[in-house]
PDB file of C-alpha atoms in Angstrom:
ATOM      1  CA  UNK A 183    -124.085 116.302 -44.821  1.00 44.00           C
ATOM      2  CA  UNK A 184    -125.941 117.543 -47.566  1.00 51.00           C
ATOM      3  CA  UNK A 185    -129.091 119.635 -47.221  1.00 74.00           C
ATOM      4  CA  UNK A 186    -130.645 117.596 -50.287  1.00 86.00           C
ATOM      5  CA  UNK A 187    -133.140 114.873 -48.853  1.00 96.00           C
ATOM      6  CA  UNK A 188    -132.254 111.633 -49.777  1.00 98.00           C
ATOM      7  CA  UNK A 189    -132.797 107.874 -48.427  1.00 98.00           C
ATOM      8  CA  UNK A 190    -131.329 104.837 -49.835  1.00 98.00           C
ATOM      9  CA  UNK A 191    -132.900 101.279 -50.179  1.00 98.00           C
ATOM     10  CA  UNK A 192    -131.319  98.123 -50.005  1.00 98.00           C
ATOM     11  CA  UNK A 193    -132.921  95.049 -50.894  1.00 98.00           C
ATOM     12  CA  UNK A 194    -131.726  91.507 -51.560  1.00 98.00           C
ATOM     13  CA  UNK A 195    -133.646  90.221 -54.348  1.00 97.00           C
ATOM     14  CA  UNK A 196    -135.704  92.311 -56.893  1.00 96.00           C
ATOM     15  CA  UNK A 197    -138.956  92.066 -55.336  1.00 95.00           C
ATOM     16  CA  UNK A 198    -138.207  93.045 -51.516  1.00 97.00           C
ATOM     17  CA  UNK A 199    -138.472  96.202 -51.332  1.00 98.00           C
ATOM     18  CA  UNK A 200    -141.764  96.613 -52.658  1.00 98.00           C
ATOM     19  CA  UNK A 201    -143.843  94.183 -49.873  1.00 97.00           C
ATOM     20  CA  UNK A 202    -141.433  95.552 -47.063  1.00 97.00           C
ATOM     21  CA  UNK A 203    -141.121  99.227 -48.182  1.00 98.00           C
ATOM     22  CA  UNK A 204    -143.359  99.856 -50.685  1.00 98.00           C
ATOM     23  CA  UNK A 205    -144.990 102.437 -49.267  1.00 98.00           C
ATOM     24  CA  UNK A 206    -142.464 104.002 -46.881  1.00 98.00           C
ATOM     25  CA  UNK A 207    -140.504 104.693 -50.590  1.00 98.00           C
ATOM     26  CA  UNK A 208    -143.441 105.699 -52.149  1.00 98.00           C
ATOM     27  CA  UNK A 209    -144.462 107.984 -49.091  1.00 98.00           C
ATOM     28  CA  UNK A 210    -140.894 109.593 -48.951  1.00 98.00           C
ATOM     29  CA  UNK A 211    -140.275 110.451 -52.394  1.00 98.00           C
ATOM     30  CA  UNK A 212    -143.672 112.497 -52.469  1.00 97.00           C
ATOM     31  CA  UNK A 213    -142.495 114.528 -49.834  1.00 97.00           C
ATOM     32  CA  UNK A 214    -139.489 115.516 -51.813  1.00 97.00           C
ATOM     33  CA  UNK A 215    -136.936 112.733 -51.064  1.00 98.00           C
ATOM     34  CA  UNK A 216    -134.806 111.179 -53.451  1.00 98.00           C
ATOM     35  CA  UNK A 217    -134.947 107.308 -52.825  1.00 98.00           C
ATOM     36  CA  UNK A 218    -132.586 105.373 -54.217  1.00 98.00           C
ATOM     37  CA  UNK A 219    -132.890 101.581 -54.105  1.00 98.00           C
ATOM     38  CA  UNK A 220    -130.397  98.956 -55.001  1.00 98.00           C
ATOM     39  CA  UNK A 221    -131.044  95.566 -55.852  1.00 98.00           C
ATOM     40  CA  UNK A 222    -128.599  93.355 -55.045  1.00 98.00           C
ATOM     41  CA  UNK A 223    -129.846  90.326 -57.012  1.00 98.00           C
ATOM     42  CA  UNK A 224    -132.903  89.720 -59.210  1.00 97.00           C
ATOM     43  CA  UNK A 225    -133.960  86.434 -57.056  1.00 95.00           C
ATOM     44  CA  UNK A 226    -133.429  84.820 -60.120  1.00 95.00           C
ATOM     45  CA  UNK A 227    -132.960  80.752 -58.540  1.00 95.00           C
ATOM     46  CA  UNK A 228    -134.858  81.450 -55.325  1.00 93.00           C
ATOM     47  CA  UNK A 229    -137.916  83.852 -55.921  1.00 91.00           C
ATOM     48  CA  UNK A 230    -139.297  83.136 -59.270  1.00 91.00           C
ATOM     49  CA  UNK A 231    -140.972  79.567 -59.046  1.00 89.00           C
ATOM     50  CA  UNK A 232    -143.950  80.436 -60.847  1.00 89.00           C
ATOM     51  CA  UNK A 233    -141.487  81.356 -63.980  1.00 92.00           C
ATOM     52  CA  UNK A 234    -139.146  78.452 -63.631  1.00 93.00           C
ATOM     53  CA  UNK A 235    -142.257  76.282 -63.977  1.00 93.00           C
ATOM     54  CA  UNK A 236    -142.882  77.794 -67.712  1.00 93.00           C
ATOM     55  CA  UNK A 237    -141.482  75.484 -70.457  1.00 94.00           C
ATOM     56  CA  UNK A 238    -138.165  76.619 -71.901  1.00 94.00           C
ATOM     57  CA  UNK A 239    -137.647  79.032 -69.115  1.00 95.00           C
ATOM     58  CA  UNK A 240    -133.568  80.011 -68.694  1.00 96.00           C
ATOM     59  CA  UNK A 241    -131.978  82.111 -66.228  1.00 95.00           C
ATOM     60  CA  UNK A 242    -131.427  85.348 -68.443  1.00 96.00           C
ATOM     61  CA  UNK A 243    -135.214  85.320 -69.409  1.00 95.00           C
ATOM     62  CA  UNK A 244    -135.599  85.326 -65.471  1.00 95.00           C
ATOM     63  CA  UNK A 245    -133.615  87.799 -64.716  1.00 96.00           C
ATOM     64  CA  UNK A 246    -135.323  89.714 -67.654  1.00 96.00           C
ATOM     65  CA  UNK A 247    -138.683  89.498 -66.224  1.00 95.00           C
ATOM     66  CA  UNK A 248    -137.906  90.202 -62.893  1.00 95.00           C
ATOM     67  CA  UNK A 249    -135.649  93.216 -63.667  1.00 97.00           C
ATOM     68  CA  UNK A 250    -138.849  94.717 -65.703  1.00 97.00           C
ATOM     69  CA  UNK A 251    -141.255  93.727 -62.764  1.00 96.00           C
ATOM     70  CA  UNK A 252    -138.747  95.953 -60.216  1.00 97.00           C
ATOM     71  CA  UNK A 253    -138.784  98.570 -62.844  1.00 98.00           C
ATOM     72  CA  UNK A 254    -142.086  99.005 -63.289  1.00 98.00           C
ATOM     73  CA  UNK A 255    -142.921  98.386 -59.685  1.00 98.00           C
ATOM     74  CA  UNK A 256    -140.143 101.327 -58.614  1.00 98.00           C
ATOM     75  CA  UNK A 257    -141.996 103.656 -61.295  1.00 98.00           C
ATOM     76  CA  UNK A 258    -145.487 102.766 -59.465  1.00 98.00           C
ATOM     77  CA  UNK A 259    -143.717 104.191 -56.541  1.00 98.00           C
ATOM     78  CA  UNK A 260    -142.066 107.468 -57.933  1.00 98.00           C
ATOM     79  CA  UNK A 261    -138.810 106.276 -57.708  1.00 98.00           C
ATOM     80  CA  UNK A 262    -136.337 107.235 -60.555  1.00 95.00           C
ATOM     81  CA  UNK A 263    -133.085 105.652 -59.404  1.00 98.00           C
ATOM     82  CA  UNK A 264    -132.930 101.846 -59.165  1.00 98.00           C
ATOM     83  CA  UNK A 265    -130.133 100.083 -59.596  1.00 98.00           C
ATOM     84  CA  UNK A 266    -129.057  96.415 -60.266  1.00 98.00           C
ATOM     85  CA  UNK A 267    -125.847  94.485 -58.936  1.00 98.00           C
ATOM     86  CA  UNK A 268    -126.896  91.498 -60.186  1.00 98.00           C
ATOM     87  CA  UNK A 269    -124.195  89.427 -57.798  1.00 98.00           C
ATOM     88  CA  UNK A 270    -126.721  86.708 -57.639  1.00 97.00           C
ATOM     89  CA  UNK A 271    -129.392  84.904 -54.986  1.00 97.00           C
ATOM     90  CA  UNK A 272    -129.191  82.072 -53.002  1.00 97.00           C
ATOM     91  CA  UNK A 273    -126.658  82.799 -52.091  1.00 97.00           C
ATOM     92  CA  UNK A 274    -125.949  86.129 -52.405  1.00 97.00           C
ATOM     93  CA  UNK A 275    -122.204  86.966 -54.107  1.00 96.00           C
ATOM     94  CA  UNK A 276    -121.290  89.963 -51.268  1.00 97.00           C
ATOM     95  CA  UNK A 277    -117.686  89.922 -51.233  1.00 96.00           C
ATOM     96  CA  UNK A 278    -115.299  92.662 -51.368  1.00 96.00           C
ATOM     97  CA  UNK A 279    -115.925  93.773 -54.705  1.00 97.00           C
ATOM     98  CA  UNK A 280    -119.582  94.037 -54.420  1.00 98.00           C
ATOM     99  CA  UNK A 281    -118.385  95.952 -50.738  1.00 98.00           C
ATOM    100  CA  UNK A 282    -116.698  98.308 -52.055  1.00 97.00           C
ATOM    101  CA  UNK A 283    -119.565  98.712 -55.179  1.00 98.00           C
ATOM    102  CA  UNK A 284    -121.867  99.285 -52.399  1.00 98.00           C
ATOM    103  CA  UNK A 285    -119.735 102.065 -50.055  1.00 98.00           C
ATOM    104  CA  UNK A 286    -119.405 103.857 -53.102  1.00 98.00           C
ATOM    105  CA  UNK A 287    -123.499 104.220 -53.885  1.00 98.00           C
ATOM    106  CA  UNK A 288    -123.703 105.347 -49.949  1.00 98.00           C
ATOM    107  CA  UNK A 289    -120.925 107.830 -49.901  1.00 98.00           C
ATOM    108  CA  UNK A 290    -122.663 109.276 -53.217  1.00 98.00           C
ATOM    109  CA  UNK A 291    -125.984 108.898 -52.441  1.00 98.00           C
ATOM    110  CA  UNK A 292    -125.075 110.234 -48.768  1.00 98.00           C
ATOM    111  CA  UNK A 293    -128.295 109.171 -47.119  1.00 98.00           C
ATOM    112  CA  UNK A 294    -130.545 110.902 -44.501  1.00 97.00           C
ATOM    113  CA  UNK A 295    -131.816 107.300 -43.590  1.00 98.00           C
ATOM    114  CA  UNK A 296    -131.627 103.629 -45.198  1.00 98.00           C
ATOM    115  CA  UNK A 297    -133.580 100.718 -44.990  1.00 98.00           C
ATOM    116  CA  UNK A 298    -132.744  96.766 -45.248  1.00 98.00           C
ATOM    117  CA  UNK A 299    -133.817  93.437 -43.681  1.00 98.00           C
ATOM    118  CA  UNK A 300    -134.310  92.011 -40.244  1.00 98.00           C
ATOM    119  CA  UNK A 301    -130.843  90.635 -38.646  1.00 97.00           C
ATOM    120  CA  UNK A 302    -132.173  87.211 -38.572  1.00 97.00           C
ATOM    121  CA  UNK A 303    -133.617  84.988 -40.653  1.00 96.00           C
ATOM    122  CA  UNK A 304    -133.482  81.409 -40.878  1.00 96.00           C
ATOM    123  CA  UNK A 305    -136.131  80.781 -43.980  1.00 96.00           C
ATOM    124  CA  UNK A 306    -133.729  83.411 -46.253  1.00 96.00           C
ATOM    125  CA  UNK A 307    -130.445  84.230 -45.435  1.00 97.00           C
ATOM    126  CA  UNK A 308    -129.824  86.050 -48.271  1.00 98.00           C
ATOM    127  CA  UNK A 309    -132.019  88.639 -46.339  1.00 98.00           C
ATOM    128  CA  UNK A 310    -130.128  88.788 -43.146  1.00 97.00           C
ATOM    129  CA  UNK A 311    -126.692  88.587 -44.948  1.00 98.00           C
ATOM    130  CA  UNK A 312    -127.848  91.690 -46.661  1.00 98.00           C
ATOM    131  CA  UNK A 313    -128.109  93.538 -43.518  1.00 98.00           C
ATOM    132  CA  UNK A 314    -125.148  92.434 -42.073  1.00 98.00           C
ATOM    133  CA  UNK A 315    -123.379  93.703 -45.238  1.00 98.00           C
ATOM    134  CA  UNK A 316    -125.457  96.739 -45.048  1.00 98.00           C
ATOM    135  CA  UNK A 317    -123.808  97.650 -41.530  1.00 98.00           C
ATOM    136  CA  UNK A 318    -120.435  97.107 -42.679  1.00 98.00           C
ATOM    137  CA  UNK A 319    -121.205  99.083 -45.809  1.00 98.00           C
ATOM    138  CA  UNK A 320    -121.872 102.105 -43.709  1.00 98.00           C
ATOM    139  CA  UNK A 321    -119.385 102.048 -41.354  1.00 98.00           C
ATOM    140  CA  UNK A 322    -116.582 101.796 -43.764  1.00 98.00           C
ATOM    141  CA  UNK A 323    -118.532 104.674 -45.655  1.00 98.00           C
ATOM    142  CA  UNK A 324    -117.975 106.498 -42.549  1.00 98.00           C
ATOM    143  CA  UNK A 325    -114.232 105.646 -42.124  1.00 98.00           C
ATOM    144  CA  UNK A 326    -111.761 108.601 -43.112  1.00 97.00           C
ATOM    145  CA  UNK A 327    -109.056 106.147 -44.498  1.00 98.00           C
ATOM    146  CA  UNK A 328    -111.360 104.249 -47.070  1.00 97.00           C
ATOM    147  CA  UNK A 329    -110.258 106.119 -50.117  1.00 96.00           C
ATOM    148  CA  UNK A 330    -109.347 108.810 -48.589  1.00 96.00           C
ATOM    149  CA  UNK A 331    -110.526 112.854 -50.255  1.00 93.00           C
ATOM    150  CA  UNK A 332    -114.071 110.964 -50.743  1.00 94.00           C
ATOM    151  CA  UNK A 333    -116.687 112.912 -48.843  1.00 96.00           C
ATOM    152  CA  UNK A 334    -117.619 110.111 -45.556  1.00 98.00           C
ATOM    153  CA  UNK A 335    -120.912 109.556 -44.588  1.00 98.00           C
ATOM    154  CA  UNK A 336    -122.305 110.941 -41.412  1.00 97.00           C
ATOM    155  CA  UNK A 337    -124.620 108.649 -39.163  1.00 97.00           C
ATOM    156  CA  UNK A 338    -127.834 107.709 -40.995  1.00 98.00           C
ATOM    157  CA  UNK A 339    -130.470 105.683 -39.150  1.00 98.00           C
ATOM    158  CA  UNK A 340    -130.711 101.716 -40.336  1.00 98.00           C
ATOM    159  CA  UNK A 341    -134.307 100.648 -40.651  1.00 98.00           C
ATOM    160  CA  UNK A 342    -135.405  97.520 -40.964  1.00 98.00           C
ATOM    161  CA  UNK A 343    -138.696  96.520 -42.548  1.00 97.00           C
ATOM    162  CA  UNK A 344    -140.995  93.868 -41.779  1.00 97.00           C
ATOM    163  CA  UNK A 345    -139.670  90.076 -42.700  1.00 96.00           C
ATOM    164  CA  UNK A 346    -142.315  87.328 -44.291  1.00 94.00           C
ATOM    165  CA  UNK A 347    -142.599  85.427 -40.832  1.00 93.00           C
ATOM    166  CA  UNK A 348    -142.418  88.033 -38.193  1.00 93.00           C
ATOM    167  CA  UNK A 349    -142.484  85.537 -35.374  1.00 92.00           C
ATOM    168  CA  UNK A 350    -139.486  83.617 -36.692  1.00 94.00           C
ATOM    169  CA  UNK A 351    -137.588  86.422 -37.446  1.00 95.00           C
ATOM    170  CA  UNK A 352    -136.998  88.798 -33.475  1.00 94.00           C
ATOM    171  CA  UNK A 353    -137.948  91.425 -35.094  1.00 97.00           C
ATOM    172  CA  UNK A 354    -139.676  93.709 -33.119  1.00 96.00           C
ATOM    173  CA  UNK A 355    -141.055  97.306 -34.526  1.00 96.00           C
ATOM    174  CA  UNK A 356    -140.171 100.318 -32.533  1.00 96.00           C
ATOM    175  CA  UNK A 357    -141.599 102.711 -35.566  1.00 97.00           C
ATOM    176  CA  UNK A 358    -144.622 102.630 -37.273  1.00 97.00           C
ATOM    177  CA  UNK A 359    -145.701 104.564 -40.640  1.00 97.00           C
ATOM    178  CA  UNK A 360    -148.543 106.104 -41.748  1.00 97.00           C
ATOM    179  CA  UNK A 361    -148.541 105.115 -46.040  1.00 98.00           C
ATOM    180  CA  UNK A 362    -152.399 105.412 -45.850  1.00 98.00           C
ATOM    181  CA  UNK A 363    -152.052 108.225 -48.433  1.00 98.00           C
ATOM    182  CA  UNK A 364    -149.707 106.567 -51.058  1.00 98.00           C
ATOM    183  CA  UNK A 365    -151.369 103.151 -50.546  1.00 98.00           C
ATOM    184  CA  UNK A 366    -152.636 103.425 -54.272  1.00 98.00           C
ATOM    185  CA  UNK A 367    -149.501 103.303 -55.222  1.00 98.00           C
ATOM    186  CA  UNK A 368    -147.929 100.354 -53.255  1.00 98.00           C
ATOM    187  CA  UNK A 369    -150.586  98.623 -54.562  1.00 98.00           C
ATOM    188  CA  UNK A 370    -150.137  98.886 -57.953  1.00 98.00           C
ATOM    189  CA  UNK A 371    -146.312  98.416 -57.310  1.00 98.00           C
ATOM    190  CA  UNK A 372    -147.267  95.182 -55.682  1.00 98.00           C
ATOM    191  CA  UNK A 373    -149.193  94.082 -58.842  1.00 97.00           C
ATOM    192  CA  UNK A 374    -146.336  94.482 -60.733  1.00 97.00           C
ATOM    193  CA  UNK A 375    -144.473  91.474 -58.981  1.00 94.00           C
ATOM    194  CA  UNK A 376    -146.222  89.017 -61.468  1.00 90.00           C
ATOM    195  CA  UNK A 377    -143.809  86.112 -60.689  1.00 85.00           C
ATOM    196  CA  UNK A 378    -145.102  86.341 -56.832  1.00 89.00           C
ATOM    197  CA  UNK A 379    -149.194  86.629 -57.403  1.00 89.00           C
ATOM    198  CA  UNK A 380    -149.028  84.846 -54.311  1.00 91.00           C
ATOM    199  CA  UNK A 381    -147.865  87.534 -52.008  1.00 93.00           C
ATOM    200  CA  UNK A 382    -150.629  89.957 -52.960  1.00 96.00           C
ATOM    201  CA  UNK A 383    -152.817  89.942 -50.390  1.00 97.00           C
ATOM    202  CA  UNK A 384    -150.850  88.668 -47.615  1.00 96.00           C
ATOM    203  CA  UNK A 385    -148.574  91.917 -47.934  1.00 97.00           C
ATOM    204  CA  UNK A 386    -152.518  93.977 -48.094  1.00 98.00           C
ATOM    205  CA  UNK A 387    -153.355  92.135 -44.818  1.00 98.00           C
ATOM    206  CA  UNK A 388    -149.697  93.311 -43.183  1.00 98.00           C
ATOM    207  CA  UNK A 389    -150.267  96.679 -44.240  1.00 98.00           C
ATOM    208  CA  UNK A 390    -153.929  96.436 -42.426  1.00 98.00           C
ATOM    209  CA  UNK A 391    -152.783  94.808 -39.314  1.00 97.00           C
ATOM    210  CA  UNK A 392    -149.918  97.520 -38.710  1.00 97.00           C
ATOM    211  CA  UNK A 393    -152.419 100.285 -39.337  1.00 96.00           C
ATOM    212  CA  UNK A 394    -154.499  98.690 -36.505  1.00 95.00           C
ATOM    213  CA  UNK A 395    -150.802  98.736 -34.427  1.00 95.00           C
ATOM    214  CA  UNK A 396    -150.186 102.959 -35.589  1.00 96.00           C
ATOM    215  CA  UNK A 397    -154.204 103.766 -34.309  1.00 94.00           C
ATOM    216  CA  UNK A 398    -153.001 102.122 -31.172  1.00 94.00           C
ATOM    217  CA  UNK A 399    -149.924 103.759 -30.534  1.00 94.00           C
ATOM    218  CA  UNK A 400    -150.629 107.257 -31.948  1.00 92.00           C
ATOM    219  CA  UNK A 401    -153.308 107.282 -28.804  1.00 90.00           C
ATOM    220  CA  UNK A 402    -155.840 104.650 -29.323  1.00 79.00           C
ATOM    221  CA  UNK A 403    -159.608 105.224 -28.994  1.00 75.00           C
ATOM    222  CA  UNK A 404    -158.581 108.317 -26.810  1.00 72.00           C
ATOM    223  CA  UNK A 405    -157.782 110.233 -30.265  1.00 77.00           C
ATOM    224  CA  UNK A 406    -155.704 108.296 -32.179  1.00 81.00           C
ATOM    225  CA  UNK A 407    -154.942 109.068 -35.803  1.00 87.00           C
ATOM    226  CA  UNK A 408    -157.167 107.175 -38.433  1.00 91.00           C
ATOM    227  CA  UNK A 409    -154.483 105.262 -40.469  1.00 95.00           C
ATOM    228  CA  UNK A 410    -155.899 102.347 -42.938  1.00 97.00           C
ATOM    229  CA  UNK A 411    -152.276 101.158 -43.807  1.00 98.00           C
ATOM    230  CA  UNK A 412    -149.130 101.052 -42.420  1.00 98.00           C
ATOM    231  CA  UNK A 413    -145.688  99.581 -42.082  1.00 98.00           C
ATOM    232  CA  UNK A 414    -143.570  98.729 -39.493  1.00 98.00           C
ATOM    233  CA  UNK A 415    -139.652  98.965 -39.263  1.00 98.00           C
ATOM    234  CA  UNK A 416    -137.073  98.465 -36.245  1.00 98.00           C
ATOM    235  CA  UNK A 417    -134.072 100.876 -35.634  1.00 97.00           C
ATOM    236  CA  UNK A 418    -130.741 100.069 -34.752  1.00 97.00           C
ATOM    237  CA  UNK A 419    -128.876 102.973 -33.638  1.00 97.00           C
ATOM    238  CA  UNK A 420    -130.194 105.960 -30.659  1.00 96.00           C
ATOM    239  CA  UNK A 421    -132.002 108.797 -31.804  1.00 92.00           C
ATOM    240  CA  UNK A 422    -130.774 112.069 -30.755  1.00 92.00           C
ATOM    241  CA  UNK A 423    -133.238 114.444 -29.731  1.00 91.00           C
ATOM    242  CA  UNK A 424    -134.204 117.906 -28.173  1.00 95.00           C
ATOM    243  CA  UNK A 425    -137.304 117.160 -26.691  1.00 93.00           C
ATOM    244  CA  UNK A 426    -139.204 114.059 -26.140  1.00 89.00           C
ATOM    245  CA  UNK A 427    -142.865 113.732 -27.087  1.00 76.00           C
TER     246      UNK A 427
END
């Protein structure tokens, strides 16, 4: 693989990957990474109630609004490649075409790590299709016979960030990180999701609560590190390691 740091984002709709991710993208990018994140909808039907409820609303001035909310929002967070599939939400379009779309981002992007949703989830499953589709996605980027002479991807870790209702969702955080520093910045992406005011300060009060989880885990009141924010993210596949710690 390439010695160039790169990670690579997938989110369903427009908005996810700024309450889940927000700061692990933000965080990552300042220390030289390039993030890229895909979108693989706008959440134009499902995840913009406050603008359907505006009179003479239409889907292209949704998907409008929400594409410049995700752009701004990505810019909050340093990020300079976003990019839209626009296959639609609820439900999600992921056939083979938007497959193969999406093998070719990862075999160009050829990520150190990506990020997507939880595996399950009832409420959306536009979110846990997407990481389904995300596993696929990687391990035909990894095959040698899908379009064969392209460079193949080696064995990135799979994240997954935080879901809306944790308790619903099994997911259960094995990794916890530190975005004290570029807080400021989710923030303000977070203010850019006008269509989803709503979400504001629940998403503050996650970031909170998992900074109370990282004090804990990083050694507690026996000298654990002072984190005000955090996020937490589960890991599919084994780490390999020279030392443990």
């Amino acid at each position: 693989m390439s010695d160039k740091k790169t990670a690579l984002v997938i989110s369903a709709h427009s908005a996810d990957f700024v309450w889940r991710a927000g700061g692990a993208i933000a965080l990552h990018q300042a220390k030289g990474y390039e993030v890229t994140v895909v979108c693989l909808s706008y959440g134009e039907r499902g995840e913009s109630a406050k603008l359907w409820k505006q009179e003479g609303m239409t889907l292209e001035k949704v998907k409008t609004e929400r594409r410049k909310e995700a752009e701004n929002a990505a810019t909050a967070l340093g990020v300079n490649d976003i990019r839209f599939f626009d296959v639609g939400d609820y439900p999600l379009d992921l056939g083979r075409q938007t497959q193969d779309r999406m093998v070719d981002v990862i075999r160009e992007i050829q990520p150190k790590f990506m990020m997507s949703h939880s595996k399950w989830d009832p409420y959306n499953t536009d979110h846990m299709n997407t990481t389904q589709f995300a596993l696929e996605c990687r391990m035909i980027a990894q095959a040698w016979g899908h379009n064969p002479g392209q460079k193949v991807l080696g064995a990135p870790q799979l994240y997954l960030f935080e879901p809306h209702q944790t308790e619903q969702m099994e997911w259960k955080p094995t990794t916890f990180l530190d975005i004290t520093e570029v807080w400021d910045k989710k923030w303000a992406a977070i203010q850019c999701m006008q269509g989803q005011e709503h979400l504001w300060n629940f998403y503050k009060n996650v970031a909170e609560n998992r900074a109370n989880h990282f004090r804990r885990n990083s050694g507690g009141m026996a000298g654990g590190r002072v984190a005000k924010y955090a996020e937490g993210f589960e890991t599919i596949f084994p780490r390999t390691v020279d030392e443990l710690e």
